Short mmCIF file of C-alpha atoms in Angstrom, two decimals:
data_model
loop_
_atom_site.label_atom_id
_atom_site.label_comp_id
_atom_site.label_asym_id
_atom_site.label_seq_id
_atom_site.Cartn_x
_atom_site.Cartn_y
_atom_site.Cartn_z
CA MET A 7 0.18 -0.18 0.33
CA GLU A 8 1.33 3.55 -0.92
CA ARG A 9 1.30 5.85 1.88
CA TRP A 10 3.55 9.89 2.99
CA ASP A 11 5.26 10.38 5.49
CA THR A 12 6.86 14.01 6.45
CA LEU A 13 10.71 14.36 7.68
CA TRP A 14 9.56 17.00 10.03
CA ASP A 15 5.88 18.22 11.58
CA GLY A 16 4.89 20.29 8.42
CA GLY A 17 8.86 19.73 6.50
CA TRP A 18 8.82 17.62 3.51
CA THR A 19 7.00 14.43 2.54
CA PHE A 20 7.72 11.63 1.31
CA CYS A 21 6.24 8.83 -0.27
CA PHE A 22 6.75 5.04 -0.11
CA ASP A 23 4.93 1.51 -0.24
CA ASP A 24 5.37 -0.28 2.20
CA SER A 25 4.99 -3.47 0.70
CA ALA A 26 8.30 -3.13 -1.70
CA PHE A 27 10.01 -0.11 -1.06
CA MET A 28 9.55 0.76 2.74
CA PRO A 29 11.86 3.20 4.48
CA SER A 30 14.97 2.12 6.63
CA THR A 31 17.07 3.40 9.31
CA ASP A 32 20.25 3.14 7.72
CA SER A 33 18.87 5.56 4.80
CA PHE A 34 18.63 7.43 7.73
CA LEU A 35 21.55 7.70 9.84
CA LEU A 36 23.43 7.53 6.03
CA GLY A 37 22.07 10.73 5.57
CA SER A 38 23.32 12.65 8.04
CA PHE A 39 26.83 11.23 7.76
CA PRO A 40 28.20 12.31 4.90
CA PRO A 41 29.61 15.39 4.63
CA LEU A 42 27.76 18.57 1.38
CA ARG A 43 29.19 21.24 -0.15
CA GLN A 44 26.76 23.43 -1.43
CA GLY A 45 25.94 22.98 -5.36
CA TRP A 46 27.72 19.35 -5.35
CA ARG A 47 26.20 16.22 -7.10
CA VAL A 48 25.25 14.00 -5.80
CA CYS A 49 24.99 10.13 -7.08
CA ASP A 50 22.61 7.45 -5.41
CA LEU A 51 22.87 4.00 -6.12
CA GLY A 52 19.97 2.14 -5.56
CA ALA A 53 18.32 5.04 -4.50
CA GLY A 54 13.95 2.86 -4.87
CA THR A 55 12.01 6.40 -3.60
CA GLY A 56 14.41 8.48 -3.17
CA LEU A 57 14.37 8.92 0.71
CA LEU A 58 17.98 9.38 0.83
CA GLY A 59 18.14 12.22 -1.87
CA LEU A 60 15.59 13.94 0.26
CA LEU A 61 17.76 13.33 3.59
CA LEU A 62 20.80 15.10 2.21
CA LEU A 63 18.82 17.60 0.36
CA ALA A 64 16.72 18.73 3.92
CA ARG A 65 20.39 19.73 4.97
CA GLU A 66 22.37 21.12 2.69
CA PRO A 67 18.97 22.04 -0.75
CA ALA A 68 22.24 23.65 -3.63
CA LEU A 69 22.26 20.28 -3.90
CA THR A 70 21.81 17.82 -7.16
CA VAL A 71 21.41 14.54 -6.82
CA THR A 72 20.91 11.56 -9.07
CA GLY A 73 19.61 8.76 -8.45
CA LEU A 74 20.11 5.37 -10.10
CA GLU A 75 16.80 2.99 -9.89
CA LEU A 76 16.45 -0.14 -11.68
CA SER A 77 12.48 -0.61 -10.39
CA PRO A 78 10.41 1.78 -12.25
CA ASP A 79 8.19 1.69 -9.21
CA ALA A 80 10.31 3.10 -7.56
CA CYS A 81 11.16 6.02 -10.01
CA GLU A 82 7.45 6.67 -10.17
CA LEU A 83 7.51 6.61 -6.45
CA ALA A 84 10.88 9.32 -5.88
CA ALA A 85 9.90 11.12 -9.32
CA ARG A 86 6.32 12.23 -6.89
CA THR A 87 8.29 12.61 -4.32
CA ALA A 88 10.27 15.51 -5.96
CA ALA A 89 7.04 16.77 -7.85
CA ALA A 90 5.44 16.87 -4.00
CA ASN A 91 7.78 19.03 -2.27
CA GLY A 92 9.39 20.51 -5.43
CA LEU A 93 12.57 19.99 -6.18
CA THR A 94 12.48 18.24 -9.62
CA ASP A 95 15.28 20.77 -10.81
CA ARG A 96 17.24 18.60 -8.00
CA LEU A 97 15.92 15.47 -7.17
CA VAL A 98 15.83 13.04 -10.91
CA THR A 99 15.69 9.06 -10.93
CA LEU A 100 16.50 7.65 -13.60
CA PRO A 101 16.70 3.82 -14.21
CA CYS A 102 19.38 2.14 -13.61
CA ASP A 103 20.90 -1.80 -14.25
CA LEU A 104 23.85 -1.51 -11.39
CA ARG A 105 25.05 -5.21 -13.47
CA GLU A 106 24.63 -2.78 -16.99
CA ARG A 107 28.39 -1.39 -17.16
CA SER A 108 27.19 0.78 -19.50
CA GLN A 109 24.09 2.52 -17.33
CA LEU A 110 26.65 3.42 -15.58
CA PRO A 111 27.68 7.64 -14.53
CA ALA A 112 30.80 8.69 -16.59
CA ALA A 113 34.20 9.75 -14.92
CA GLY A 114 33.67 13.49 -13.12
CA SER A 115 29.63 13.19 -13.48
CA PHE A 116 29.48 13.80 -9.60
CA ASP A 117 30.89 15.27 -6.18
CA LEU A 118 29.86 12.80 -4.50
CA ALA A 119 28.43 9.15 -4.45
CA VAL A 120 26.22 7.40 -1.87
CA ARG A 121 24.13 3.71 -0.41
CA ASP A 122 22.19 2.12 1.43
CA PRO A 123 22.14 -1.92 0.77
CA CYS A 124 18.74 -2.05 1.87
CA ARG A 125 17.49 -0.33 -1.31
CA LEU A 126 19.61 -2.51 -3.21
CA GLN A 127 17.62 -6.28 -2.64
CA CYS A 128 15.29 -5.06 -5.04
CA TYR A 129 17.73 -6.66 -7.96
CA LYS A 130 15.97 -10.40 -8.40
CA THR A 131 18.90 -11.34 -8.94
CA GLU A 132 20.85 -10.97 -6.03
CA LEU A 133 24.26 -9.14 -7.97
CA THR A 134 27.50 -11.03 -8.08
CA MET A 135 30.60 -9.93 -6.60
CA ALA A 136 32.31 -8.18 -9.60
CA GLN A 137 28.98 -6.59 -10.16
CA ARG A 138 29.15 -5.06 -6.61
CA ILE A 139 32.35 -4.57 -7.50
CA ALA A 140 32.57 -3.44 -10.95
CA ALA A 141 29.58 -0.55 -9.53
CA MET A 142 31.50 0.74 -6.67
CA SER A 143 34.55 1.46 -8.12
CA LEU A 144 33.01 3.50 -11.18
CA ALA A 145 30.98 5.04 -8.33
CA LEU A 146 34.42 5.59 -6.94
CA HIS A 147 35.55 7.30 -11.06
CA ALA A 148 32.33 8.86 -11.52
CA ALA A 149 33.07 10.89 -8.00
CA THR A 150 34.59 12.30 -5.31
CA GLU A 151 33.71 10.59 -2.40
CA LEU A 152 31.79 7.77 -1.51
CA PHE A 153 29.15 6.47 2.03
CA THR A 154 27.86 3.25 2.18
CA VAL A 155 25.60 1.94 5.64
CA PHE A 156 28.14 -2.04 5.08
CA ASP A 157 26.69 -4.55 5.15
CA SER A 158 27.55 -8.38 5.54
CA LEU A 159 27.23 -8.90 2.26
CA TRP A 160 29.81 -7.76 0.88
#
């Protein structure tokens, strides 16, 4: 079932589906962790419904966050979250299969990359270790810094 929640009373709202795209504690922790600078371009690998990007924008509104997400349903929820908060110019989620090297961002595209490992569970076939390393390696080439929450799948 689709639901809406707020980041704070009277603040930005976010859309999620409690059957597939529930917010996780990791997203909130990771959203408070990386250092941010005005004008930075951020890449969210496995962006889901865009919650992590929204959390980063709540801390630094002058960011541009581009989410890369496999699920078309999650991309749609992320687009609705961006629209509801007037952030369509700064919070964009693009369809992308992180297993396909050709779909990953070009070097120099971003200043920061973030990755919430809980979001990567939506891949119907688990990412192989080689695919994970390839995606993270390209993220490191595409960004100056990479922040993630440790998961036991590595």
